[in-house]
Short mmCIF file of C-alpha atoms in Angstrom, two decimals:
data_model
loop_
_atom_site.label_atom_id
_atom_site.label_comp_id
_atom_site.label_asym_id
_atom_site.label_seq_id
_atom_site.Cartn_x
_atom_site.Cartn_y
_atom_site.Cartn_z
CA MET A 919 102.21 87.60 106.56
CA VAL A 920 105.32 89.56 107.17
CA GLY A 921 108.00 89.47 109.99
CA HIS A 922 108.62 85.82 109.96
CA ASP A 923 111.75 83.97 109.26
CA VAL A 924 111.40 82.11 106.03
CA VAL A 925 113.92 79.33 106.77
CA SER A 926 113.01 78.51 110.34
CA CYS A 927 109.37 78.69 109.73
CA ASP A 928 109.56 76.04 106.93
CA ALA A 929 109.94 72.49 108.59
CA ALA A 930 110.88 70.79 105.26
CA LEU A 931 113.47 73.19 104.34
CA SER A 932 115.12 73.44 107.89
CA GLU A 933 115.00 69.65 108.35
CA GLY A 934 116.51 68.99 104.95
CA VAL A 935 119.29 71.27 105.71
CA LEU A 936 119.88 69.63 109.04
CA ARG A 937 119.88 66.29 107.32
CA HIS A 938 122.22 66.96 104.68
CA GLY A 939 124.46 69.78 106.24
CA GLY A 940 124.19 70.06 109.71
CA GLU A 941 123.55 72.84 112.41
CA ASP A 942 126.38 75.25 111.15
CA VAL A 943 124.71 75.35 107.47
CA LEU A 944 121.22 76.01 109.11
CA ALA A 945 122.72 78.58 111.34
CA SER A 946 124.32 80.49 108.44
CA LEU A 947 121.04 81.00 106.88
CA VAL A 948 119.35 83.00 109.76
CA ASP A 949 119.97 86.35 108.65
CA LEU A 950 118.87 85.52 105.07
CA GLY A 951 115.73 83.70 106.13
CA ARG A 952 114.78 86.80 108.49
CA GLU A 953 115.28 89.27 105.64
CA ALA A 954 113.37 87.33 103.15
CA GLY A 955 110.26 87.43 105.54
CA SER A 956 110.50 91.23 106.27
CA GLU A 957 108.02 93.60 105.11
CA GLU A 958 110.68 95.61 103.48
CA ALA A 959 111.62 92.53 101.17
CA ARG A 960 107.94 91.99 100.46
CA GLU A 961 107.52 95.59 99.37
CA HIS A 962 110.56 95.61 97.12
CA GLY A 963 109.43 92.32 95.58
CA LEU A 964 105.95 93.99 94.54
CA ALA A 965 107.65 97.21 93.43
CA ALA A 966 110.28 95.50 91.15
CA ASN A 967 107.28 93.99 89.24
CA GLU A 968 105.16 97.10 89.10
CA HIS A 969 107.94 98.79 87.57
CA PRO A 970 109.50 96.30 85.03
CA PRO A 971 112.87 97.07 83.19
CA ARG A 972 113.09 99.51 80.17
CA LEU A 973 115.51 99.25 77.38
CA VAL A 974 117.64 102.40 76.83
CA SER A 975 118.64 102.15 73.12
CA TYR A 976 120.38 105.53 72.92
CA ASP A 977 121.89 108.02 75.08
CA ARG A 978 121.01 111.88 75.15
CA HIS A 979 123.52 112.57 72.39
CA GLY A 980 122.00 109.89 70.16
CA HIS A 981 124.84 107.20 70.65
CA ARG A 982 123.83 103.57 70.89
CA VAL A 983 124.21 102.29 74.38
CA ASP A 984 121.91 99.11 74.65
CA GLU A 985 121.43 99.38 78.31
CA VAL A 986 118.61 98.31 80.59
CA ALA A 987 117.07 100.54 83.24
CA PHE A 988 115.67 98.90 86.44
CA HIS A 989 113.65 100.28 89.37
CA PRO A 990 115.59 100.92 92.71
CA SER A 991 113.81 97.77 94.14
CA TRP A 992 115.25 95.60 91.69
CA HIS A 993 118.80 96.63 92.79
CA TRP A 994 117.96 96.20 96.28
CA LEU A 995 116.96 92.45 95.62
CA MET A 996 119.77 91.80 93.54
CA ASP A 997 122.29 93.44 96.26
CA ARG A 998 120.97 91.33 99.02
CA ALA A 999 121.05 88.11 96.76
CA VAL A 1000 124.65 88.75 95.98
CA GLN A 1001 125.73 89.63 99.52
CA HIS A 1002 123.94 86.18 100.62
CA GLY A 1003 126.27 84.50 98.26
CA LEU A 1004 123.51 83.06 95.98
CA GLN A 1005 125.45 83.57 92.67
CA ALA A 1006 128.84 81.77 91.90
CA ALA A 1007 130.24 82.02 95.50
CA PRO A 1008 129.66 78.28 96.15
CA TRP A 1009 132.18 77.33 93.58
CA VAL A 1010 135.08 78.82 95.39
CA ALA A 1011 133.79 78.23 98.94
CA GLY A 1012 136.04 75.42 99.77
CA ASP A 1013 133.02 74.03 101.68
CA ASP A 1014 131.62 70.46 101.74
CA HIS A 1015 128.08 71.85 101.82
CA ALA A 1016 128.40 75.06 99.68
CA HIS A 1017 125.67 73.93 97.30
CA LEU A 1018 123.28 72.79 99.63
CA ARG A 1019 123.71 76.11 101.67
CA ARG A 1020 123.25 78.10 98.34
CA ALA A 1021 120.27 75.92 97.25
CA ALA A 1022 118.50 76.42 100.59
CA GLY A 1023 119.37 80.19 100.53
CA PHE A 1024 118.20 80.36 96.82
CA LEU A 1025 114.91 78.66 98.02
CA ALA A 1026 114.27 81.10 100.81
CA TRP A 1027 115.34 84.09 99.13
CA SER A 1028 113.44 83.47 95.88
CA GLN A 1029 110.25 83.94 97.91
CA THR A 1030 111.04 87.53 98.03
CA GLU A 1031 110.62 88.07 94.28
CA PRO A 1032 111.32 85.40 91.70
CA GLY A 1033 112.30 87.31 88.68
CA HIS A 1034 115.75 88.59 89.91
CA GLY A 1035 116.65 85.02 90.54
CA CYS A 1036 117.39 84.52 86.65
CA PRO A 1037 120.67 86.59 86.55
CA ILE A 1038 121.68 85.14 89.98
CA SER A 1039 121.05 81.67 88.54
CA MET A 1040 122.95 82.33 85.33
CA THR A 1041 125.88 83.57 87.27
CA TYR A 1042 125.79 80.45 89.40
CA ALA A 1043 125.54 78.21 86.33
CA ALA A 1044 128.48 79.78 84.30
CA VAL A 1045 131.19 78.72 86.52
CA PRO A 1046 131.37 74.95 85.55
CA ALA A 1047 131.32 75.91 81.92
CA LEU A 1048 134.03 78.30 82.22
CA ARG A 1049 136.18 75.91 83.99
CA VAL A 1050 136.64 74.08 80.69
CA ASP A 1051 139.23 76.49 80.01
CA GLU A 1052 141.55 77.54 82.99
CA ALA A 1053 142.75 80.74 81.64
CA ILE A 1054 139.33 81.92 80.96
CA ALA A 1055 138.04 80.80 84.35
CA ALA A 1056 140.84 82.57 86.12
CA GLU A 1057 139.69 85.63 84.27
CA TRP A 1058 135.96 85.72 85.08
CA VAL A 1059 135.27 83.23 88.18
CA PRO A 1060 136.77 85.48 90.78
CA GLY A 1061 134.36 88.35 89.78
CA LEU A 1062 131.51 86.09 89.25
CA ALA A 1063 132.03 84.69 92.75
CA ALA A 1064 132.47 87.98 94.60
CA THR A 1065 129.87 88.86 96.93
CA SER A 1066 129.32 92.56 96.01
CA TYR A 1067 126.79 93.71 93.57
CA ASP A 1068 128.13 96.34 91.10
CA PHE A 1069 125.62 97.12 88.35
CA GLY A 1070 126.64 98.96 85.16
CA VAL A 1071 128.46 98.57 81.92
CA ARG A 1072 132.22 99.05 82.79
CA ASP A 1073 135.25 97.38 82.48
CA PRO A 1074 134.97 94.22 84.43
CA ARG A 1075 138.51 94.82 85.91
CA SER A 1076 137.37 97.86 87.45
CA LYS A 1077 134.11 96.35 89.08
CA ARG A 1078 133.81 94.96 92.69
CA GLY A 1079 131.49 91.84 91.26
CA LEU A 1080 130.28 90.54 88.11
CA LEU A 1081 127.22 88.89 86.69
CA ALA A 1082 126.78 86.21 83.78
CA GLY A 1083 124.12 85.49 81.24
CA MET A 1084 123.37 83.17 78.59
CA GLY A 1085 122.28 83.15 74.96
CA MET A 1086 121.50 79.74 73.22
CA THR A 1087 118.29 79.64 71.33
CA GLU A 1088 117.64 81.24 67.91
CA LYS A 1089 114.30 82.12 66.17
CA GLN A 1090 114.45 78.98 63.83
CA GLY A 1091 115.04 76.35 66.40
CA GLY A 1092 114.27 77.17 69.94
CA SER A 1093 115.79 74.31 72.07
CA ASP A 1094 116.98 72.66 69.12
CA VAL A 1095 120.15 74.58 69.15
CA ARG A 1096 121.93 72.34 66.68
CA THR A 1097 119.86 74.45 63.93
CA ASN A 1098 121.52 77.55 65.17
CA VAL A 1099 122.72 79.66 62.12
CA THR A 1100 124.68 82.38 63.92
CA GLN A 1101 128.13 82.29 62.31
CA ALA A 1102 131.52 82.70 64.40
CA VAL A 1103 134.28 83.72 62.05
CA PRO A 1104 137.94 83.42 63.19
CA THR A 1105 139.72 86.67 63.52
CA GLY A 1106 143.09 84.99 62.91
CA GLU A 1107 144.19 85.56 66.41
CA ASP A 1108 144.22 82.42 68.59
CA GLY A 1109 140.90 81.64 70.05
CA LEU A 1110 139.12 84.93 69.06
CA TYR A 1111 135.98 85.12 66.64
CA THR A 1112 133.46 87.43 65.56
CA LEU A 1113 129.85 86.73 65.73
CA HIS A 1114 127.10 87.43 62.92
CA GLY A 1115 123.52 86.59 63.58
CA HIS A 1116 121.35 86.79 66.45
CA LYS A 1117 119.88 85.28 69.73
CA TRP A 1118 116.07 85.15 70.33
CA PHE A 1119 116.24 84.80 74.13
CA THR A 1120 119.04 86.13 76.03
CA SER A 1121 118.79 86.07 79.73
CA ALA A 1122 119.94 89.11 81.63
CA PRO A 1123 121.22 91.38 78.65
CA MET A 1124 122.45 93.79 81.25
CA ASN A 1125 125.30 91.35 82.70
CA ASP A 1126 128.79 91.59 82.26
CA VAL A 1127 129.46 88.33 80.25
CA PHE A 1128 127.71 85.72 78.36
CA LEU A 1129 128.18 82.18 77.17
CA VAL A 1130 126.60 81.85 73.52
CA LEU A 1131 126.48 79.11 70.89
CA ALA A 1132 127.49 79.77 67.43
CA GLN A 1133 128.58 77.87 64.16
CA ALA A 1134 132.22 78.18 63.86
CA PRO A 1135 133.99 76.17 60.99
CA GLY A 1136 134.12 73.01 62.84
CA GLY A 1137 130.51 73.03 63.97
CA LEU A 1138 128.34 74.29 66.98
CA THR A 1139 130.65 75.75 69.51
CA CYS A 1140 130.49 77.71 72.73
CA PHE A 1141 131.88 81.13 73.09
CA VAL A 1142 132.38 83.73 76.02
CA MET A 1143 131.04 87.07 75.14
CA PRO A 1144 132.07 90.14 77.26
CA ARG A 1145 129.72 93.13 77.55
CA VAL A 1146 132.96 95.41 77.60
CA LEU A 1147 136.17 94.55 75.69
CA PRO A 1148 139.82 94.43 77.22
CA ASP A 1149 140.48 97.91 75.79
CA GLY A 1150 137.51 99.46 77.49
CA THR A 1151 135.17 99.90 74.67
CA ARG A 1152 131.96 98.35 74.64
CA ASN A 1153 131.35 95.00 72.45
CA ALA A 1154 129.36 95.44 69.33
CA PHE A 1155 126.02 94.00 69.74
CA ASP A 1156 122.50 95.38 69.60
CA VAL A 1157 119.67 94.64 72.16
CA VAL A 1158 116.75 94.85 69.60
CA ARG A 1159 113.95 94.71 72.47
CA LEU A 1160 113.01 93.24 75.79
CA LYS A 1161 110.59 90.43 75.76
CA ASP A 1162 106.93 91.26 77.06
CA LYS A 1163 106.53 88.25 78.97
CA LEU A 1164 103.51 86.75 80.88
CA GLY A 1165 105.49 86.69 84.15
CA ASN A 1166 108.93 87.12 85.24
CA ARG A 1167 108.43 90.88 84.49
CA SER A 1168 110.90 92.39 86.93
CA ASN A 1169 113.72 90.50 84.93
CA ALA A 1170 115.08 91.42 81.48
CA SER A 1171 114.97 88.93 78.78
CA GLY A 1172 116.31 90.19 75.39
CA GLU A 1173 116.77 89.63 71.77
CA LEU A 1174 120.24 90.40 70.54
CA GLU A 1175 121.63 90.82 66.90
CA PHE A 1176 125.47 90.48 66.16
CA ASP A 1177 127.50 92.08 63.30
CA GLY A 1178 131.21 91.68 64.47
CA THR A 1179 130.71 91.06 68.13
CA LEU A 1180 133.94 89.76 69.43
CA VAL A 1181 133.97 86.55 71.33
CA ARG A 1182 136.61 84.15 72.62
CA ARG A 1183 136.05 80.33 71.98
CA LEU A 1184 135.34 78.13 75.11
CA GLY A 1185 136.39 74.59 74.48
CA ASP A 1186 136.86 72.92 71.02
CA GLU A 1187 135.11 73.87 67.96
CA GLY A 1188 132.03 71.73 67.43
CA ARG A 1189 131.70 70.75 71.11
CA GLY A 1190 129.50 73.65 71.98
CA VAL A 1191 126.72 71.55 73.46
CA ARG A 1192 128.91 69.16 75.60
CA THR A 1193 130.88 72.48 76.83
CA ILE A 1194 127.78 74.41 77.86
CA ILE A 1195 125.88 71.29 79.39
CA GLU A 1196 127.24 71.72 82.80
CA MET A 1197 125.65 75.29 82.75
CA VAL A 1198 122.40 73.75 81.55
CA ALA A 1199 122.50 71.55 84.47
CA ALA A 1200 123.01 74.00 87.15
CA THR A 1201 120.20 76.25 85.54
CA ARG A 1202 117.95 73.25 85.55
CA LEU A 1203 118.58 72.74 89.30
CA ASP A 1204 117.75 76.31 89.88
CA CYS A 1205 114.47 75.66 88.00
CA VAL A 1206 113.56 72.94 90.47
CA ILE A 1207 114.58 75.08 93.36
CA GLY A 1208 112.75 78.10 91.86
CA SER A 1209 109.57 76.00 91.57
CA ALA A 1210 109.82 74.52 95.08
CA ALA A 1211 110.23 78.27 96.31
CA LEU A 1212 106.99 79.30 94.41
CA MET A 1213 105.14 76.16 95.94
CA ARG A 1214 106.33 76.79 99.30
CA HIS A 1215 105.67 80.70 99.32
CA ALA A 1216 102.14 80.05 97.86
CA LEU A 1217 101.48 77.28 100.49
CA ALA A 1218 102.64 79.90 103.13
CA GLU A 1219 100.30 82.49 102.03
CA ALA A 1220 97.40 80.07 101.93
CA SER A 1221 97.95 78.35 105.13
CA TRP A 1222 98.56 81.60 106.97
CA HIS A 1223 95.25 82.96 105.33
CA VAL A 1224 93.19 80.05 106.41
CA ALA A 1225 94.75 79.85 109.81
CA HIS A 1226 93.46 83.60 110.57
CA ARG A 1227 90.59 83.96 108.51
CA SER A 1228 87.13 83.11 109.97
CA ALA A 1229 84.10 82.34 107.83
CA PHE A 1230 80.91 80.45 107.99
CA GLY A 1231 80.84 80.10 111.64
CA GLY A 1232 84.50 79.23 112.34
CA VAL A 1233 88.33 79.51 111.34
CA LEU A 1234 88.81 78.23 107.81
CA ALA A 1235 91.76 75.98 108.96
CA ASP A 1236 89.44 74.07 111.20
CA LYS A 1237 86.92 73.30 108.36
CA PRO A 1238 87.51 69.63 107.22
CA LEU A 1239 87.71 70.36 103.56
CA MET A 1240 89.71 73.37 103.84
CA ARG A 1241 92.11 71.29 105.93
CA ASN A 1242 92.06 68.69 103.33
CA VAL A 1243 93.30 71.00 100.58
CA VAL A 1244 95.86 72.85 102.45
CA ALA A 1245 97.33 69.31 103.83
CA ASP A 1246 97.53 68.27 100.07
CA LEU A 1247 99.21 71.28 98.97
CA ALA A 1248 101.66 70.85 101.97
CA LEU A 1249 102.55 67.37 100.84
CA GLU A 1250 103.52 68.59 97.29
CA SER A 1251 105.62 71.52 98.79
CA GLU A 1252 107.53 69.25 101.15
CA ALA A 1253 108.03 66.65 98.28
CA ALA A 1254 109.54 69.35 96.05
CA THR A 1255 111.75 70.70 98.67
CA ALA A 1256 113.12 67.37 99.72
CA LEU A 1257 113.96 66.69 96.12
CA ALA A 1258 115.70 69.88 95.50
CA LEU A 1259 117.82 69.69 98.50
CA ARG A 1260 118.71 66.16 97.74
CA LEU A 1261 119.97 67.26 94.33
CA ALA A 1262 121.81 70.03 95.73
CA THR A 1263 123.58 67.72 98.02
CA ALA A 1264 124.65 65.54 94.79
CA VAL A 1265 126.27 68.70 93.57
CA ASP A 1266 128.35 68.76 96.84
CA ARG A 1267 129.48 65.08 96.09
CA THR A 1268 130.12 64.89 92.53
CA ASP A 1269 133.31 62.97 93.10
CA ASP A 1270 131.20 60.11 94.13
CA PRO A 1271 130.09 58.03 91.09
CA HIS A 1272 126.38 57.23 92.57
CA GLU A 1273 125.90 61.07 93.25
CA ALA A 1274 127.19 62.09 89.80
CA ALA A 1275 124.70 59.32 88.18
CA LEU A 1276 121.75 60.06 90.43
CA ARG A 1277 122.23 64.04 89.45
CA ARG A 1278 122.26 62.88 85.90
CA ILE A 1279 118.87 61.17 86.05
CA ALA A 1280 117.30 62.99 88.90
CA LEU A 1281 117.95 66.45 87.44
CA PRO A 1282 115.55 66.16 84.40
CA LEU A 1283 113.21 64.10 86.30
CA ALA A 1284 112.74 66.79 88.88
CA LYS A 1285 112.93 69.59 86.35
CA PHE A 1286 110.00 67.89 84.37
CA TRP A 1287 107.92 67.08 87.33
CA VAL A 1288 108.20 69.55 89.86
CA CYS A 1289 107.97 72.53 87.32
CA LYS A 1290 104.80 70.80 85.98
CA ARG A 1291 103.21 70.67 89.31
CA THR A 1292 103.68 74.17 90.30
CA PRO A 1293 101.02 76.10 88.22
CA ALA A 1294 98.20 73.80 89.72
CA MET A 1295 99.44 74.25 93.08
CA VAL A 1296 99.94 77.96 92.99
CA ALA A 1297 96.28 78.15 91.63
CA GLU A 1298 94.93 76.21 94.42
CA SER A 1299 96.84 78.21 96.74
CA LEU A 1300 95.47 81.58 95.44
CA GLU A 1301 91.85 80.05 95.58
CA CYS A 1302 92.38 79.46 99.42
CA LEU A 1303 92.30 83.20 99.69
CA GLY A 1304 89.18 83.42 97.59
CA GLY A 1305 88.85 86.80 95.80
CA ASN A 1306 91.59 88.48 97.91
CA GLY A 1307 93.98 85.97 96.35
CA TYR A 1308 92.92 87.19 92.81
CA VAL A 1309 93.90 90.88 93.68
CA GLU A 1310 97.37 91.97 92.85
CA GLU A 1311 98.29 93.22 96.34
CA SER A 1312 98.09 89.64 97.72
CA GLY A 1313 101.09 88.77 95.71
CA LEU A 1314 99.41 85.56 94.55
CA PRO A 1315 98.73 86.83 90.82
CA LEU A 1316 102.47 87.42 90.53
CA MET A 1317 103.10 83.88 91.69
CA TYR A 1318 100.61 82.54 89.21
CA ARG A 1319 102.33 84.33 86.39
CA GLU A 1320 105.36 83.04 87.32
CA ALA A 1321 104.30 79.48 87.71
CA PRO A 1322 104.71 78.11 84.34
CA LEU A 1323 108.15 79.65 83.69
CA ASN A 1324 110.59 77.06 85.05
CA SER A 1325 108.73 74.27 83.10
CA VAL A 1326 109.49 76.33 79.82
CA TRP A 1327 113.11 77.61 80.39
CA GLU A 1328 116.06 75.38 80.31
CA GLY A 1329 114.26 72.83 78.22
CA SER A 1330 110.51 72.41 78.10
CA GLY A 1331 108.58 69.42 79.79
CA ASN A 1332 109.02 67.38 76.46
CA VAL A 1333 112.86 68.09 76.27
CA ASN A 1334 113.45 67.04 79.86
CA ALA A 1335 111.33 63.99 79.62
CA LEU A 1336 113.10 62.81 76.56
CA ASP A 1337 116.44 63.64 78.41
CA VAL A 1338 115.44 61.00 80.97
CA LEU A 1339 115.19 58.66 78.13
CA ARG A 1340 118.57 59.63 76.69
CA ALA A 1341 120.15 59.29 80.12
CA LEU A 1342 118.77 55.61 80.56
CA GLY A 1343 119.52 54.64 77.16
CA ARG A 1344 123.22 55.94 77.03
CA GLU A 1345 124.24 55.83 80.71
CA PRO A 1346 123.05 52.69 82.24
CA GLU A 1347 124.28 53.57 85.51
CA THR A 1348 121.72 56.19 85.97
CA LEU A 1349 118.90 53.59 86.34
CA GLY A 1350 121.13 51.84 88.99
CA ALA A 1351 121.43 55.08 90.74
CA TRP A 1352 117.81 55.70 90.78
CA MET A 1353 117.10 52.18 92.02
CA THR A 1354 119.56 52.47 94.54
CA GLU A 1355 118.17 55.77 95.86
CA VAL A 1356 114.29 54.67 95.83
CA GLY A 1357 115.39 51.24 97.12
CA ALA A 1358 116.83 52.74 100.29
CA ALA A 1359 113.15 52.88 101.53
CA ARG A 1360 112.11 49.38 100.39
CA GLY A 1361 109.77 47.73 102.80
CA ALA A 1362 108.78 50.93 104.62
CA ASN A 1363 105.64 51.69 102.53
CA ALA A 1364 103.65 49.19 100.54
CA HIS A 1365 102.47 52.00 98.30
CA LEU A 1366 106.08 53.15 97.26
CA ASP A 1367 107.20 49.58 97.07
CA ARG A 1368 104.27 48.74 94.43
CA ALA A 1369 104.73 52.02 92.73
CA VAL A 1370 108.55 51.25 92.08
CA ASP A 1371 107.90 47.74 90.97
CA GLU A 1372 105.18 49.13 88.40
CA THR A 1373 107.55 51.73 87.28
CA LEU A 1374 110.24 49.27 86.47
CA VAL A 1375 107.71 47.20 84.53
CA LEU A 1376 106.93 50.33 82.65
CA LEU A 1377 110.39 50.99 81.91
CA GLY A 1378 110.85 47.47 80.58
CA GLU A 1379 107.59 47.94 78.29
CA SER A 1380 108.19 51.34 76.98
CA GLY A 1381 112.05 51.27 76.94
CA ALA A 1382 112.96 54.17 74.55
CA VAL A 1383 109.44 54.85 73.20
CA GLU A 1384 109.12 58.54 72.88
CA GLY A 1385 105.42 58.64 73.64
CA SER A 1386 105.82 57.27 76.98
CA ALA A 1387 108.46 59.69 78.16
CA ARG A 1388 106.21 61.77 80.29
CA LEU A 1389 104.52 58.89 81.87
CA LEU A 1390 107.78 57.38 82.83
CA ALA A 1391 109.56 60.46 83.88
CA GLY A 1392 106.49 61.37 86.19
CA ARG A 1393 106.40 58.06 87.89
CA MET A 1394 110.09 58.04 88.41
CA ALA A 1395 110.14 61.36 89.89
CA THR A 1396 107.31 60.58 92.27
CA CYS A 1397 108.79 57.53 93.60
CA LEU A 1398 111.94 59.45 94.32
CA GLN A 1399 109.94 62.04 96.10
CA GLY A 1400 108.12 59.25 97.97
CA SER A 1401 111.39 57.50 99.06
CA LEU A 1402 113.08 60.68 100.36
CA LEU A 1403 109.80 61.33 102.43
CA VAL A 1404 109.42 57.82 103.83
CA ARG A 1405 113.00 57.79 104.95
CA PHE A 1406 113.16 61.45 106.20
CA ALA A 1407 109.85 63.10 106.76
CA PRO A 1408 107.47 62.43 109.58
CA ALA A 1409 105.09 59.43 108.88
CA GLU A 1410 102.15 61.72 108.99
CA VAL A 1411 103.70 63.33 105.95
CA SER A 1412 105.04 60.30 104.22
CA ASP A 1413 102.03 57.91 104.58
CA LEU A 1414 99.60 60.59 103.22
CA PHE A 1415 101.98 61.60 100.20
CA CYS A 1416 102.39 57.78 99.24
CA ALA A 1417 98.78 57.02 99.52
CA SER A 1418 97.59 60.02 97.62
CA ARG A 1419 100.38 60.04 94.89
CA LEU A 1420 101.63 56.40 94.53
CA ALA A 1421 98.49 54.18 95.10
CA ALA A 1422 96.26 53.10 92.49
CA GLY A 1423 93.49 55.66 91.36
CA HIS A 1424 95.50 58.71 92.21
CA HIS A 1425 93.85 61.89 91.08
CA GLY A 1426 95.36 65.22 89.94
CA THR A 1427 93.03 67.73 91.83
CA PHE A 1428 94.29 69.02 95.48
CA GLY A 1429 92.00 68.36 98.38
CA MET A 1430 90.94 64.73 97.87
CA LEU A 1431 92.99 63.04 100.49
CA THR A 1432 91.45 60.25 102.68
CA GLY A 1433 92.41 59.62 105.92
CA GLY A 1434 95.70 60.40 107.76
CA ASP A 1435 96.44 63.27 110.24
CA GLN A 1436 95.69 66.02 108.04
CA ALA A 1437 95.56 68.68 110.97
CA TYR A 1438 99.34 67.72 111.74
CA VAL A 1439 100.33 68.25 108.13
CA VAL A 1440 98.69 71.68 108.15
CA GLU A 1441 100.28 72.78 111.54
CA ARG A 1442 103.66 71.76 110.35
CA ALA A 1443 103.40 73.76 107.04
CA THR A 1444 101.83 76.99 108.72
CA PRO A 1445 104.36 79.90 109.24
CA VAL A 1446 104.60 80.93 112.68
CA ILE A 1447 105.27 84.71 113.52
CA ASP A 1448 106.73 85.27 117.09
#
């Protein structure tokens, strides 16, 4: 499956962009969509994973350099992603639909290869946190928003474009960042500190600037850590090793150690989590988009295969049971795409109180549910190709290894489910926003109406009971997806989705749909190559 337009061949994506943005936004994605579906992009994606990054601790003279070497295919992918404005460009675009356009582009481009999306995502997410301090933002945001990829450890003032990373977690605490032990010692110069400690998981250690958390005298604080200092010398930190990960192998994730690393405070001492929380929100959005991209890519490969593979006396797509499986996969993918694009639209409308409240509750809902659904969907898509799907050349094993990642990073499933409870308990307007959004489809589908009513009962019964957090989050997320599909997708899609996900007796295995126009759903999801 090469030589297709990833955007125009995805009805759920293109219709969502038209719905929330219009013809101009969709037209702006044409070049990206075609390049993402090219044979060249597919080959670069495979090569970047076959040749993972390598830590270069010392140069040939024995000097410590702590650099990361990448295969040329990595640089090809990064260069295109930055040129397409998928990093921080939306924050300075002055466009009413900048984040929607970027989300749709990120969803399409991530189907070339998911690993390089990490530094792109970190760069996108850094901007709202940096804007806590106008002077710091003025120093870094223009470079982060530039659409030129300029790899290498050099003075940021000499580079055509910059990339950002993040280091929050430590060995002893993981997601519980309040247990961080890395110390930030004031230098005596206003806003400057030195770090002493470590980071257990630092995303993109080759980037130009990092947001990190450390314990200052006033408590946990956020800091800006440049790779190269203003005098042109390298900042003092060691990249101990790169993680040997299950998936995401094209991307470098490192362990860092600090001993006198120079940083600048971002925000007030003791307000580190509050300062960095907007960065976390943005990366969680990208986890949802990235998972939706994996779903769509896996579905596209599966539906294309069964449409062109003949076995047992006919084309596989014409076999009722295979049709059932692929239709079910298509429902899952379309629901994920619809929710991802709705969330991106909320970022474009943050001045609207409803949109801000919806984003607050729907982000952890979507992060929990969409990311949790991805591994099972990718596995089922792989199975549609039979033994060929289990072979590396198909690309499905790469997707399968990647599939659990977004549920783990930026807060695991439990962390996000508990964040739903936290939002409901502390910010009552979030429940109102969810009810308004799902209520917009009231009366249009009996399964959805009943599911919303049952979810509200569950909310009243469980309240803030921690043990019910996953159940509540899953139901709220599925109702939200159902509402979006009922309002905006063809009835053939929304009716089947609500009947299979929201009706009593719903099962978790794909391919158990009953009734409905499954052939239409499959045809809608299958890429077409001119």
